[in-house]
Every structure is written in structure tokens, then in C-alpha cells.
């Protein structure tokens, strides 16, 4: 499954803020442009209106039309009353070349009809509007760079704020990641004035206290049960053992007593193993170090060599002296013991038990019959072969649990009549 891409909260808020700001800037620029166009039209209409009134005034006084031409009034000419009056006024923008500055400039031209003393006149006026358009275009020219500068400032500010404002949040998260059950006293309160962080920290501390309380109650209960069970089980085993050696015991009764003795042993080992699994789940074994495996393997194989010989089995070793694992030594001891006991219990004399280490792996194999159940069931609790009633069905589950908490990989395969367990660091 692909890992889902994530973003921190401040970056997402900044992104949405920039999008919102861009939308505001854009529509604000459109609004200002429209307002500028309305201002240009309004100002020019006022100016043209003043020119129109001036021409009307002078024509009514009898001033010759030609003498009115100049500056913004370009033409005043007589036209027939039969001209199409519906075509007027004519308003348009035109480009006019100015030789004095050698540039084309935009002008607003307005052509109207004026009637004076029974005569109709066609009046052409224009005003230079280039500066108006410069003003309007400057709105976008200034807003866009302003927005770019705002983006740069906001992003830079965001980077700085992530280190400052989110520091308490990261420290709280770090304490969550490092928290170990039963070690709540190691948690240090993070000082922060941010309300949300304070609430999160208070909730975390409450959860830690609740988890520790539940853990301590469970631990006490488990230890009490395990301890209290051992005493009556020891008594049962001792009494049963005494009866087994009694000369007065009948053969049939001896079988019953032997069953009681075996089951008492079974219960004792079961309680001890389940208690150990609980401790591993709670990560009570914290003496993690880089452990050279070769000396440990030699020690364990020497301890079970006689047991293997009783089943006509031999143990062959091919050890890489530099192979090591990061694990609690006590837990590695349990892993080795369980894998060796499993190999001896289910191994056949078809071939030796082989232990091989390379620079990165530890491999243990034994000859034997194929599994009577699915491979996916192998490391589950209380799963055992149909032909072995003495097994608790917890050995490989314990191995898998230790590998999980120690961040090791344990794998299994069956090939060429061999059960092969592979351990990787």
C-alpha cells in the first residue's frame, strides 16, 4: 500500500490563506479596474460636456465656427438637417501620432451635433487619455508584484513559525513516541501557552496515568495468579511424584497419577510462559545492545547436545563470528532455546539440525514431516503438531513476539524435507 502523502497543519493553513488572498487580490484588481474605467468615462464626459456648452455658447453669440477650432475642439462644420441624427453622438478611442514626442498616444474622440440659430453643426472633440490608461494598467502592475512579495514573506514566515510555534507540539509527540508502560514518572511536562497544545498534553497525561494504572493492576494480578498457582501445583507435583514411587500403587492407579503429574507440570509451564509473554508485550525488557550471536549459540547448543543425542540427532554449526543482533540478551536466550527445543522435538534422524549465520541472517533448520496446519498458523498461540501433546503451543508464538518487539524479522519455509527458520536483524 502506498504511503499517503501528508502535510503539516501550518503549511496547509498557509496554502489556503494564499489561495484566499489570491482570489481576493484578483477580484479586487477586477473591481478597481472597473472603477477606473467608470472614473475615466465620468471625467471625460464632464470635460466633453464643458466643451459642448462652450461651443453652443459661442455659436449662439454668432462666433464664426472656424474660430472655435483649437486644442480639444478639432472640427466645427455645418451639416444638413437631413443627416442621420440617430448615429450621434459618436464616441471612440483612436491612436494619434505625436511628432513632438515621436509616440502614438490614445485619444478619446467624441462627435456630436449642435443646433444654433436654425443651423446644424457637426462638432468633433478629443482628449488625450493615455495617462488614464496608464493609471488603470498600473493597478495590475502593482497588485501582481505585491502578491508575489506577500507569498515570499508568508512562506518565509511559515518556515520560521514552524520551528517556534510547533516546537511544544513536536516535544509532546516525541514524549508520546518514547512513552513506555510503567514509566510515566519519566514524562516531563512541556511548557506552552497555546491552548490546543495544553489540552492535548493534559489529555495525554490523563491517558498515561490511566494506562499505567491498568498496567499495574494487570501486572499485579498476573504475578499474583502465577505465584499463587505455583504453590498448589508444586504440592500436586510432589504428592504425585511420591505416589509414583510408592510400592503399594497399582499399575492402573499409577497411570492416573502420572497424568496428574504431567498436567500439573503443563499448567506450571503454561503460567510461566504466559506471564513472560505479558512482560514482553509491556516492553519490560529494555537492556537492548548489539549482541554477538556466535558465543550464545555455542553455549545453547552445548546445553542441549545430550538431549539431541537421545533422539539420535546431531547439531551442525556454520557461524559467522561477526554476526550480531540488537536485542536484549535474555530475550535472545529465549529465542535460541525455543528454536532449538522445537528442532529437537520435531526433528528426525534423516539429517542433522543445522545452524548457520551470515553477516545479516541467522538460519536454523531440521529435517521432519511437513506441517499439519497452514504456514500462517505457525506463529500463533496454542498451535502445535497433532502428534505432540506435551507441547504448550507457545514456543514459536513467544519467538515471534520477541522478534516483533525487538524489530527483527522471523520467516519460515519448508523445502527438501527441512523446516527452515530465518532470523534477520
mmCIF file of C-alpha atoms in Angstrom:
data_model
loop_
_atom_site.group_PDB
_atom_site.id
_atom_site.type_symbol
_atom_site.label_atom_id
_atom_site.label_comp_id
_atom_site.label_asym_id
_atom_site.label_seq_id
_atom_site.Cartn_x
_atom_site.Cartn_y
_atom_site.Cartn_z
ATOM 1 C CA UNK A 1 0.000 0.000 0.000
ATOM 2 C CA UNK A 2 1.382 3.409 -0.964
ATOM 3 C CA UNK A 3 2.044 5.747 1.921
ATOM 4 C CA UNK A 4 -0.429 8.599 1.919
ATOM 5 C CA UNK A 5 1.220 11.984 1.463
ATOM 6 C CA UNK A 6 0.733 14.310 4.412
ATOM 7 C CA UNK A 7 1.314 17.989 5.132
ATOM 8 C CA UNK A 8 1.797 19.759 8.422
ATOM 9 C CA UNK A 9 -1.047 21.912 9.732
ATOM 10 C CA UNK A 10 0.679 25.293 9.402
ATOM 11 C CA UNK A 11 1.615 24.626 5.757
ATOM 12 C CA UNK A 12 -1.967 23.690 4.920
ATOM 13 C CA UNK A 13 -3.311 26.805 6.659
ATOM 14 C CA UNK A 14 -0.752 28.928 4.787
ATOM 15 C CA UNK A 15 -1.700 27.324 1.471
ATOM 16 C CA UNK A 16 -5.402 28.014 1.996
ATOM 17 C CA UNK A 17 -4.569 31.546 3.145
ATOM 18 C CA UNK A 18 -2.549 32.193 -0.043
ATOM 19 C CA UNK A 19 -5.329 30.805 -2.235
ATOM 20 C CA UNK A 20 -7.863 33.000 -0.452
ATOM 21 C CA UNK A 21 -5.538 36.023 -0.718
ATOM 22 C CA UNK A 22 -5.008 35.388 -4.442
ATOM 23 C CA UNK A 23 -8.772 35.265 -5.022
ATOM 24 C CA UNK A 24 -9.202 38.493 -3.014
ATOM 25 C CA UNK A 25 -6.354 40.185 -4.933
ATOM 26 C CA UNK A 26 -7.752 39.073 -8.280
ATOM 27 C CA UNK A 27 -11.304 40.236 -7.698
ATOM 28 C CA UNK A 28 -10.054 43.403 -6.028
ATOM 29 C CA UNK A 29 -7.982 44.154 -9.151
ATOM 30 C CA UNK A 30 -11.020 43.497 -11.365
ATOM 31 C CA UNK A 31 -13.129 45.773 -9.174
ATOM 32 C CA UNK A 32 -10.524 48.565 -9.171
ATOM 33 C CA UNK A 33 -10.143 48.262 -12.949
ATOM 34 C CA UNK A 34 -13.875 48.617 -13.411
ATOM 35 C CA UNK A 35 -13.917 51.594 -11.048
ATOM 36 C CA UNK A 36 -11.049 53.139 -13.007
ATOM 37 C CA UNK A 37 -12.947 52.705 -16.287
ATOM 38 C CA UNK A 38 -16.016 54.342 -14.754
ATOM 39 C CA UNK A 39 -13.897 57.222 -13.448
ATOM 40 C CA UNK A 40 -12.285 57.723 -16.887
ATOM 41 C CA UNK A 41 -15.682 57.751 -18.602
ATOM 42 C CA UNK A 42 -17.150 60.092 -15.977
ATOM 43 C CA UNK A 43 -14.250 62.568 -16.113
ATOM 44 C CA UNK A 44 -14.162 62.628 -19.916
ATOM 45 C CA UNK A 45 -17.919 63.089 -20.137
ATOM 46 C CA UNK A 46 -17.614 66.042 -17.753
ATOM 47 C CA UNK A 47 -14.852 67.583 -19.890
ATOM 48 C CA UNK A 48 -16.665 66.924 -23.155
ATOM 49 C CA UNK A 49 -19.826 68.361 -21.631
ATOM 50 C CA UNK A 50 -17.982 71.556 -20.720
ATOM 51 C CA UNK A 51 -16.580 71.819 -24.315
ATOM 52 C CA UNK A 52 -20.024 71.215 -25.761
ATOM 53 C CA UNK A 53 -21.506 74.009 -23.627
ATOM 54 C CA UNK A 54 -18.700 76.337 -24.687
ATOM 55 C CA UNK A 55 -19.248 75.661 -28.417
ATOM 56 C CA UNK A 56 -23.015 76.115 -28.010
ATOM 57 C CA UNK A 57 -22.484 79.419 -26.213
ATOM 58 C CA UNK A 58 -20.184 80.875 -28.872
ATOM 59 C CA UNK A 59 -22.311 79.678 -31.788
ATOM 60 C CA UNK A 60 -25.386 81.250 -30.202
ATOM 61 C CA UNK A 61 -23.427 84.550 -29.913
ATOM 62 C CA UNK A 62 -22.599 84.357 -33.636
ATOM 63 C CA UNK A 63 -18.942 83.484 -33.304
ATOM 64 C CA UNK A 64 -17.659 82.008 -36.595
ATOM 65 C CA UNK A 65 -17.344 78.195 -36.419
ATOM 66 C CA UNK A 66 -13.761 78.160 -37.704
ATOM 67 C CA UNK A 67 -12.559 80.366 -34.862
ATOM 68 C CA UNK A 68 -13.691 77.759 -32.313
ATOM 69 C CA UNK A 69 -11.294 75.102 -33.618
ATOM 70 C CA UNK A 70 -8.225 74.510 -31.443
ATOM 71 C CA UNK A 71 -6.893 72.421 -28.561
ATOM 72 C CA UNK A 72 -9.560 69.831 -27.819
ATOM 73 C CA UNK A 73 -12.052 71.041 -30.493
ATOM 74 C CA UNK A 74 -10.838 69.600 -33.806
ATOM 75 C CA UNK A 75 -13.687 70.404 -36.191
ATOM 76 C CA UNK A 76 -16.843 72.515 -36.279
ATOM 77 C CA UNK A 77 -18.635 72.264 -39.606
ATOM 78 C CA UNK A 78 -22.120 72.849 -40.935
ATOM 79 C CA UNK A 79 -24.174 69.802 -41.944
ATOM 80 C CA UNK A 80 -27.581 69.304 -43.480
ATOM 81 C CA UNK A 81 -30.551 68.879 -41.179
ATOM 82 C CA UNK A 82 -31.368 65.743 -43.175
ATOM 83 C CA UNK A 83 -28.276 63.873 -41.821
ATOM 84 C CA UNK A 84 -28.843 60.760 -39.697
ATOM 85 C CA UNK A 85 -29.102 62.204 -36.213
ATOM 86 C CA UNK A 86 -29.510 58.722 -34.697
ATOM 87 C CA UNK A 87 -25.854 57.980 -35.391
ATOM 88 C CA UNK A 88 -24.762 60.654 -32.929
ATOM 89 C CA UNK A 89 -23.030 61.070 -30.571
ATOM 90 C CA UNK A 90 -20.096 59.007 -31.769
ATOM 91 C CA UNK A 91 -17.560 58.053 -29.062
ATOM 92 C CA UNK A 92 -14.411 56.094 -29.877
ATOM 93 C CA UNK A 93 -10.763 55.660 -28.860
ATOM 94 C CA UNK A 94 -8.228 56.423 -31.574
ATOM 95 C CA UNK A 95 -4.446 56.377 -31.771
ATOM 96 C CA UNK A 96 -2.805 59.637 -32.811
ATOM 97 C CA UNK A 97 0.888 60.107 -33.559
ATOM 98 C CA UNK A 98 2.577 62.972 -31.712
ATOM 99 C CA UNK A 99 5.595 64.147 -33.646
ATOM 100 C CA UNK A 100 6.960 66.214 -30.758
ATOM 101 C CA UNK A 101 7.453 63.138 -28.636
ATOM 102 C CA UNK A 102 7.538 60.645 -31.519
ATOM 103 C CA UNK A 103 4.970 58.373 -29.953
ATOM 104 C CA UNK A 104 1.460 57.162 -30.571
ATOM 105 C CA UNK A 105 -0.981 58.126 -27.830
ATOM 106 C CA UNK A 106 -4.568 57.072 -27.232
ATOM 107 C CA UNK A 107 -7.241 59.781 -27.549
ATOM 108 C CA UNK A 108 -10.941 59.679 -26.798
ATOM 109 C CA UNK A 109 -12.879 61.175 -29.720
ATOM 110 C CA UNK A 110 -16.456 62.388 -29.424
ATOM 111 C CA UNK A 111 -18.519 63.667 -32.354
ATOM 112 C CA UNK A 112 -21.817 65.447 -31.651
ATOM 113 C CA UNK A 113 -24.456 67.543 -33.421
ATOM 114 C CA UNK A 114 -25.247 71.058 -32.145
ATOM 115 C CA UNK A 115 -28.125 73.224 -33.463
ATOM 116 C CA UNK A 116 -27.752 77.016 -33.272
ATOM 117 C CA UNK A 117 -29.897 79.688 -34.941
ATOM 118 C CA UNK A 118 -31.557 77.127 -37.220
ATOM 119 C CA UNK A 119 -28.246 75.692 -38.412
ATOM 120 C CA UNK A 120 -26.939 72.211 -37.586
ATOM 121 C CA UNK A 121 -23.239 71.864 -36.769
ATOM 122 C CA UNK A 122 -21.079 68.724 -36.544
ATOM 123 C CA UNK A 123 -18.565 69.160 -33.727
ATOM 124 C CA UNK A 124 -15.556 66.818 -33.293
ATOM 125 C CA UNK A 125 -13.740 66.867 -29.974
ATOM 126 C CA UNK A 126 -10.983 64.701 -28.490
ATOM 127 C CA UNK A 127 -8.998 64.360 -25.272
ATOM 128 C CA UNK A 128 -5.752 62.518 -24.739
ATOM 129 C CA UNK A 129 -6.470 59.555 -22.411
ATOM 130 C CA UNK A 130 -3.134 57.724 -22.438
ATOM 131 C CA UNK A 131 -2.370 58.678 -18.833
ATOM 132 C CA UNK A 132 -5.778 57.433 -17.757
ATOM 133 C CA UNK A 133 -4.987 54.034 -19.213
ATOM 134 C CA UNK A 134 -1.543 54.043 -17.653
ATOM 135 C CA UNK A 135 -3.239 54.582 -14.302
ATOM 136 C CA UNK A 136 -5.676 51.728 -14.912
ATOM 137 C CA UNK A 137 -2.961 49.310 -16.057
ATOM 138 C CA UNK A 138 -0.827 50.185 -13.048
ATOM 139 C CA UNK A 139 -3.438 48.554 -10.842
ATOM 140 C CA UNK A 140 -2.466 45.080 -12.160
ATOM 141 C CA UNK A 141 1.193 46.042 -12.471
ATOM 142 C CA UNK A 142 1.353 46.861 -8.755
ATOM 143 C CA UNK A 143 -1.014 44.189 -7.425
ATOM 144 C CA UNK A 144 0.785 41.226 -9.010
ATOM 145 C CA UNK A 145 4.253 42.079 -7.599
ATOM 146 C CA UNK A 146 2.607 42.851 -4.270
ATOM 147 C CA UNK A 147 1.042 39.402 -4.240
ATOM 148 C CA UNK A 148 4.363 37.743 -5.129
ATOM 149 C CA UNK A 149 6.091 39.631 -2.302
ATOM 150 C CA UNK A 150 3.279 38.584 0.048
ATOM 151 C CA UNK A 151 3.788 34.923 -0.947
ATOM 152 C CA UNK A 152 7.524 35.118 -0.273
ATOM 153 C CA UNK A 153 7.012 36.810 3.098
ATOM 154 C CA UNK A 154 4.244 34.379 4.108
ATOM 155 C CA UNK A 155 6.241 31.266 3.153
ATOM 156 C CA UNK A 156 9.345 32.569 4.952
ATOM 157 C CA UNK A 157 7.241 33.429 7.990
ATOM 158 C CA UNK A 158 5.644 29.981 7.851
ATOM 159 C CA UNK A 159 9.079 28.287 7.918
ATOM 160 C CA UNK A 160 10.130 30.377 10.924
ATOM 161 C CA UNK A 161 6.838 29.789 12.751
ATOM 162 C CA UNK A 162 7.014 26.024 12.258
ATOM 163 C CA UNK A 163 10.195 25.943 14.282
ATOM 164 C CA UNK A 164 8.874 28.259 17.001
ATOM 165 C CA UNK A 165 5.139 27.721 17.465
ATOM 166 C CA UNK A 166 5.168 23.971 16.734
ATOM 167 C CA UNK A 167 8.148 23.205 18.997
ATOM 168 C CA UNK A 168 5.920 22.304 22.023
ATOM 169 C CA UNK A 169 3.734 20.162 19.761
ATOM 170 C CA UNK A 170 6.755 18.218 18.489
ATOM 171 C CA UNK A 171 8.065 17.749 22.024
ATOM 172 C CA UNK A 172 4.691 16.343 23.127
ATOM 173 C CA UNK A 173 4.696 13.980 20.131
ATOM 174 C CA UNK A 174 8.251 12.907 20.981
ATOM 175 C CA UNK A 175 7.180 12.056 24.526
ATOM 176 C CA UNK A 176 4.268 10.045 23.138
ATOM 177 C CA UNK A 177 6.638 8.066 20.917
ATOM 178 C CA UNK A 178 9.135 7.431 23.732
ATOM 179 C CA UNK A 179 6.498 6.572 26.342
ATOM 180 C CA UNK A 180 6.899 3.163 27.926
ATOM 181 C CA UNK A 181 4.260 1.469 30.041
ATOM 182 C CA UNK A 182 5.105 1.734 33.714
ATOM 183 C CA UNK A 183 7.474 4.693 33.212
ATOM 184 C CA UNK A 184 5.025 7.615 33.494
ATOM 185 C CA UNK A 185 7.272 9.340 36.022
ATOM 186 C CA UNK A 186 9.832 9.928 33.228
ATOM 187 C CA UNK A 187 7.438 12.218 31.340
ATOM 188 C CA UNK A 188 8.265 15.901 31.659
ATOM 189 C CA UNK A 189 5.531 18.481 31.211
ATOM 190 C CA UNK A 190 6.088 20.717 28.190
ATOM 191 C CA UNK A 191 5.636 24.420 28.871
ATOM 192 C CA UNK A 192 3.372 26.109 26.312
ATOM 193 C CA UNK A 193 0.809 28.901 26.268
ATOM 194 C CA UNK A 194 -1.041 27.541 23.216
ATOM 195 C CA UNK A 195 -4.468 26.403 24.369
ATOM 196 C CA UNK A 196 -4.770 23.482 21.937
ATOM 197 C CA UNK A 197 -1.330 22.135 22.886
ATOM 198 C CA UNK A 198 -2.147 22.427 26.596
ATOM 199 C CA UNK A 199 -5.379 20.472 26.071
ATOM 200 C CA UNK A 200 -3.556 17.806 24.059
ATOM 201 C CA UNK A 201 -0.858 17.464 26.717
ATOM 202 C CA UNK A 202 -3.413 17.230 29.533
ATOM 203 C CA UNK A 203 -5.296 14.531 27.642
ATOM 204 C CA UNK A 204 -2.033 12.656 27.006
ATOM 205 C CA UNK A 205 -1.061 12.806 30.691
ATOM 206 C CA UNK A 206 -4.510 11.549 31.733
ATOM 207 C CA UNK A 207 -4.243 8.655 29.251
ATOM 208 C CA UNK A 208 -0.741 7.813 30.504
ATOM 209 C CA UNK A 209 -1.951 7.671 34.116
ATOM 210 C CA UNK A 210 -4.895 5.502 33.107
ATOM 211 C CA UNK A 211 -2.680 3.166 31.049
ATOM 212 C CA UNK A 212 -0.151 2.898 33.875
ATOM 213 C CA UNK A 213 -2.901 2.180 36.401
ATOM 214 C CA UNK A 214 -4.426 -0.535 34.178
ATOM 215 C CA UNK A 215 -0.964 -1.955 33.504
ATOM 216 C CA UNK A 216 -0.040 -2.098 37.193
ATOM 217 C CA UNK A 217 -3.350 -3.743 38.089
ATOM 218 C CA UNK A 218 -2.908 -6.323 35.319
ATOM 219 C CA UNK A 219 0.730 -6.883 36.257
ATOM 220 C CA UNK A 220 -0.140 -7.407 39.925
ATOM 221 C CA UNK A 221 -2.983 -9.724 39.012
ATOM 222 C CA UNK A 222 -0.843 -11.763 36.621
ATOM 223 C CA UNK A 223 2.051 -12.032 39.069
ATOM 224 C CA UNK A 224 -0.277 -12.892 41.957
ATOM 225 C CA UNK A 225 -2.055 -15.571 39.932
ATOM 226 C CA UNK A 226 1.235 -17.008 38.672
ATOM 227 C CA UNK A 227 2.699 -17.025 42.189
ATOM 228 C CA UNK A 228 -0.385 -18.435 43.904
ATOM 229 C CA UNK A 229 -0.758 -21.177 41.293
ATOM 230 C CA UNK A 230 2.826 -22.337 41.659
ATOM 231 C CA UNK A 231 2.367 -23.317 45.316
ATOM 232 C CA UNK A 232 -0.580 -25.727 44.877
ATOM 233 C CA UNK A 233 0.939 -27.007 41.631
ATOM 234 C CA UNK A 234 4.205 -27.757 43.435
ATOM 235 C CA UNK A 235 2.278 -29.617 46.133
ATOM 236 C CA UNK A 236 0.362 -31.606 43.485
ATOM 237 C CA UNK A 237 3.602 -32.485 41.674
ATOM 238 C CA UNK A 238 5.365 -33.532 44.882
ATOM 239 C CA UNK A 239 2.429 -35.674 46.071
ATOM 240 C CA UNK A 240 2.047 -37.238 42.637
ATOM 241 C CA UNK A 241 5.790 -37.923 42.470
ATOM 242 C CA UNK A 242 5.632 -39.551 45.910
ATOM 243 C CA UNK A 243 2.742 -41.779 44.834
ATOM 244 C CA UNK A 244 4.574 -42.815 41.666
ATOM 245 C CA UNK A 245 7.381 -44.301 43.755
ATOM 246 C CA UNK A 246 5.011 -45.970 46.199
ATOM 247 C CA UNK A 247 5.250 -49.773 46.174
ATOM 248 C CA UNK A 248 1.563 -50.097 47.065
ATOM 249 C CA UNK A 249 0.384 -48.243 43.935
ATOM 250 C CA UNK A 250 -1.473 -50.348 41.396
ATOM 251 C CA UNK A 251 -0.480 -50.106 37.725
ATOM 252 C CA UNK A 252 -3.794 -48.552 36.694
ATOM 253 C CA UNK A 253 -3.597 -46.007 39.508
ATOM 254 C CA UNK A 254 -0.013 -45.201 38.544
ATOM 255 C CA UNK A 255 -1.171 -44.144 35.074
ATOM 256 C CA UNK A 256 -3.726 -41.779 36.610
ATOM 257 C CA UNK A 257 -1.143 -40.286 38.964
ATOM 258 C CA UNK A 258 1.308 -39.917 36.060
ATOM 259 C CA UNK A 259 -1.353 -37.983 34.123
ATOM 260 C CA UNK A 260 -1.969 -35.704 37.114
ATOM 261 C CA UNK A 261 1.784 -35.114 37.444
ATOM 262 C CA UNK A 262 2.178 -34.280 33.736
ATOM 263 C CA UNK A 263 -0.786 -31.915 33.709
ATOM 264 C CA UNK A 264 0.480 -30.106 36.818
ATOM 265 C CA UNK A 265 3.821 -29.593 35.072
ATOM 266 C CA UNK A 266 1.948 -28.428 31.977
ATOM 267 C CA UNK A 267 -0.026 -25.844 33.981
ATOM 268 C CA UNK A 268 3.105 -24.596 35.731
ATOM 269 C CA UNK A 269 4.969 -24.064 32.453
ATOM 270 C CA UNK A 270 1.885 -22.501 30.859
ATOM 271 C CA UNK A 271 1.539 -19.900 33.612
ATOM 272 C CA UNK A 272 5.242 -19.038 33.470
ATOM 273 C CA UNK A 273 5.210 -18.677 29.673
ATOM 274 C CA UNK A 274 2.045 -16.558 29.548
ATOM 275 C CA UNK A 275 3.465 -14.303 32.263
ATOM 276 C CA UNK A 276 6.643 -13.934 30.181
ATOM 277 C CA UNK A 277 4.629 -13.026 27.055
ATOM 278 C CA UNK A 278 2.778 -10.360 29.040
ATOM 279 C CA UNK A 279 6.072 -8.848 30.192
ATOM 280 C CA UNK A 280 7.373 -8.835 26.609
ATOM 281 C CA UNK A 281 4.168 -7.166 25.394
ATOM 282 C CA UNK A 282 4.667 -4.471 28.017
ATOM 283 C CA UNK A 283 8.297 -3.997 26.885
ATOM 284 C CA UNK A 284 9.767 -4.626 30.313
ATOM 285 C CA UNK A 285 12.999 -5.930 28.789
ATOM 286 C CA UNK A 286 14.947 -2.809 27.858
ATOM 287 C CA UNK A 287 18.596 -3.932 28.075
ATOM 288 C CA UNK A 288 18.973 -3.730 24.294
ATOM 289 C CA UNK A 289 22.541 -3.996 22.997
ATOM 290 C CA UNK A 290 24.494 -5.214 19.998
ATOM 291 C CA UNK A 291 24.917 -8.898 20.791
ATOM 292 C CA UNK A 292 27.405 -11.225 19.063
ATOM 293 C CA UNK A 293 25.411 -14.381 18.368
ATOM 294 C CA UNK A 294 28.206 -16.953 17.917
ATOM 295 C CA UNK A 295 29.109 -17.338 21.668
ATOM 296 C CA UNK A 296 25.404 -17.526 22.615
ATOM 297 C CA UNK A 297 24.733 -20.213 20.000
ATOM 298 C CA UNK A 298 27.731 -22.243 21.176
ATOM 299 C CA UNK A 299 26.512 -22.036 24.790
ATOM 300 C CA UNK A 300 22.940 -23.100 23.961
ATOM 301 C CA UNK A 301 23.904 -25.968 21.629
ATOM 302 C CA UNK A 302 26.261 -27.341 24.280
ATOM 303 C CA UNK A 303 23.406 -27.297 26.800
ATOM 304 C CA UNK A 304 21.025 -29.330 24.561
ATOM 305 C CA UNK A 305 23.586 -31.634 22.954
ATOM 306 C CA UNK A 306 22.787 -34.573 25.212
ATOM 307 C CA UNK A 307 19.045 -34.108 24.656
ATOM 308 C CA UNK A 308 19.626 -34.167 20.892
ATOM 309 C CA UNK A 309 21.724 -37.341 21.136
ATOM 310 C CA UNK A 310 18.870 -39.078 22.941
ATOM 311 C CA UNK A 311 16.853 -38.637 19.739
ATOM 312 C CA UNK A 312 19.827 -39.651 17.569
ATOM 313 C CA UNK A 313 20.214 -36.098 16.303
ATOM 314 C CA UNK A 314 23.383 -34.145 15.625
ATOM 315 C CA UNK A 315 23.851 -30.376 15.516
ATOM 316 C CA UNK A 316 25.970 -28.814 12.804
ATOM 317 C CA UNK A 317 27.090 -25.180 13.056
ATOM 318 C CA UNK A 318 28.452 -22.777 10.466
ATOM 319 C CA UNK A 319 28.826 -19.477 12.281
ATOM 320 C CA UNK A 320 29.887 -16.035 11.087
ATOM 321 C CA UNK A 321 31.819 -14.618 14.040
ATOM 322 C CA UNK A 322 30.769 -11.022 13.268
ATOM 323 C CA UNK A 323 27.035 -11.706 13.079
ATOM 324 C CA UNK A 324 25.182 -9.612 15.676
ATOM 325 C CA UNK A 325 21.668 -8.518 16.618
ATOM 326 C CA UNK A 326 20.324 -5.535 18.549
ATOM 327 C CA UNK A 327 18.338 -7.340 21.234
ATOM 328 C CA UNK A 328 18.042 -7.880 24.970
ATOM 329 C CA UNK A 329 20.381 -10.835 25.784
ATOM 330 C CA UNK A 330 17.748 -12.509 27.955
ATOM 331 C CA UNK A 331 15.230 -12.404 25.109
ATOM 332 C CA UNK A 332 17.752 -13.752 22.584
ATOM 333 C CA UNK A 333 18.427 -16.603 25.006
ATOM 334 C CA UNK A 334 14.700 -17.428 24.964
ATOM 335 C CA UNK A 335 14.594 -17.284 21.146
ATOM 336 C CA UNK A 336 17.514 -19.698 20.801
ATOM 337 C CA UNK A 337 16.168 -22.108 23.429
ATOM 338 C CA UNK A 338 12.731 -22.274 21.822
ATOM 339 C CA UNK A 339 14.052 -22.719 18.277
ATOM 340 C CA UNK A 340 16.450 -25.469 19.441
ATOM 341 C CA UNK A 341 13.763 -27.241 21.510
ATOM 342 C CA UNK A 342 11.405 -27.042 18.538
ATOM 343 C CA UNK A 343 14.059 -28.511 16.213
ATOM 344 C CA UNK A 344 14.855 -31.352 18.638
ATOM 345 C CA UNK A 345 11.183 -32.078 19.424
ATOM 346 C CA UNK A 346 10.079 -32.320 15.779
ATOM 347 C CA UNK A 347 13.381 -33.261 14.103
ATOM 348 C CA UNK A 348 14.034 -36.695 12.571
ATOM 349 C CA UNK A 349 17.253 -38.644 12.150
ATOM 350 C CA UNK A 350 17.006 -38.148 8.393
ATOM 351 C CA UNK A 351 19.555 -35.341 8.752
ATOM 352 C CA UNK A 352 21.243 -33.018 11.255
ATOM 353 C CA UNK A 353 19.961 -29.849 12.870
ATOM 354 C CA UNK A 354 21.817 -27.034 11.104
ATOM 355 C CA UNK A 355 22.577 -23.598 12.484
ATOM 356 C CA UNK A 356 24.099 -21.103 10.061
ATOM 357 C CA UNK A 357 24.796 -17.393 10.411
ATOM 358 C CA UNK A 358 25.904 -14.940 7.759
ATOM 359 C CA UNK A 359 26.664 -11.266 8.106
ATOM 360 C CA UNK A 360 22.928 -10.431 8.190
ATOM 361 C CA UNK A 361 20.937 -13.613 8.913
ATOM 362 C CA UNK A 362 20.598 -16.493 11.363
ATOM 363 C CA UNK A 363 19.187 -19.714 9.929
ATOM 364 C CA UNK A 364 18.154 -22.866 11.819
ATOM 365 C CA UNK A 365 16.804 -25.981 10.101
ATOM 366 C CA UNK A 366 15.817 -29.544 10.906
ATOM 367 C CA UNK A 367 14.520 -32.488 8.917
ATOM 368 C CA UNK A 368 10.935 -33.516 9.565
ATOM 369 C CA UNK A 369 7.444 -34.085 8.254
ATOM 370 C CA UNK A 370 5.525 -31.189 6.629
ATOM 371 C CA UNK A 371 3.284 -29.050 8.840
ATOM 372 C CA UNK A 372 -0.131 -30.488 9.635
ATOM 373 C CA UNK A 373 -1.585 -26.944 9.512
ATOM 374 C CA UNK A 374 -1.165 -23.788 7.449
ATOM 375 C CA UNK A 375 2.092 -21.821 7.478
ATOM 376 C CA UNK A 376 0.166 -18.702 8.555
ATOM 377 C CA UNK A 377 -0.825 -20.509 11.795
ATOM 378 C CA UNK A 378 2.741 -21.405 12.797
ATOM 379 C CA UNK A 379 3.492 -18.381 14.984
ATOM 380 C CA UNK A 380 0.076 -18.187 16.657
ATOM 381 C CA UNK A 381 -0.567 -19.155 20.270
ATOM 382 C CA UNK A 382 -1.572 -22.732 21.196
ATOM 383 C CA UNK A 383 -0.913 -24.051 17.680
ATOM 384 C CA UNK A 384 1.026 -27.334 17.801
ATOM 385 C CA UNK A 385 1.524 -30.537 15.866
ATOM 386 C CA UNK A 386 -1.162 -33.189 16.220
ATOM 387 C CA UNK A 387 1.404 -35.784 17.358
ATOM 388 C CA UNK A 388 2.819 -33.786 20.300
ATOM 389 C CA UNK A 389 0.562 -33.383 23.300
ATOM 390 C CA UNK A 390 3.364 -32.267 25.636
ATOM 391 C CA UNK A 391 3.983 -29.018 23.770
ATOM 392 C CA UNK A 392 2.281 -25.850 25.040
ATOM 393 C CA UNK A 393 1.968 -24.426 21.561
ATOM 394 C CA UNK A 394 3.524 -21.198 22.812
ATOM 395 C CA UNK A 395 7.216 -21.546 21.909
ATOM 396 C CA UNK A 396 7.107 -20.121 18.380
ATOM 397 C CA UNK A 397 4.468 -17.564 19.402
ATOM 398 C CA UNK A 398 6.945 -16.388 22.036
ATOM 399 C CA UNK A 399 9.724 -16.232 19.419
ATOM 400 C CA UNK A 400 7.526 -14.167 17.084
ATOM 401 C CA UNK A 401 6.561 -11.819 19.927
ATOM 402 C CA UNK A 402 10.206 -11.228 20.873
ATOM 403 C CA UNK A 403 11.153 -10.591 17.238
ATOM 404 C CA UNK A 404 8.315 -8.077 16.896
ATOM 405 C CA UNK A 405 9.263 -6.016 19.970
ATOM 406 C CA UNK A 406 12.973 -6.229 19.027
ATOM 407 C CA UNK A 407 12.245 -5.146 15.429
ATOM 408 C CA UNK A 408 13.620 -8.372 13.970
ATOM 409 C CA UNK A 409 12.163 -10.396 11.094
ATOM 410 C CA UNK A 410 11.356 -14.094 11.533
ATOM 411 C CA UNK A 411 10.430 -16.182 8.500
ATOM 412 C CA UNK A 412 9.708 -19.851 7.841
ATOM 413 C CA UNK A 413 9.868 -22.149 4.830
ATOM 414 C CA UNK A 414 9.749 -25.889 4.157
ATOM 415 C CA UNK A 415 11.892 -27.281 1.374
ATOM 416 C CA UNK A 416 13.837 -30.517 0.690
ATOM 417 C CA UNK A 417 12.166 -32.133 3.750
ATOM 418 C CA UNK A 418 13.544 -29.411 6.025
ATOM 419 C CA UNK A 419 11.829 -26.896 8.316
ATOM 420 C CA UNK A 420 13.866 -23.683 7.999
ATOM 421 C CA UNK A 421 13.584 -20.645 10.286
ATOM 422 C CA UNK A 422 15.348 -17.464 9.158
ATOM 423 C CA UNK A 423 16.025 -14.553 11.527
ATOM 424 C CA UNK A 424 17.046 -11.155 10.132
ATOM 425 C CA UNK A 425 18.218 -8.080 12.044
#
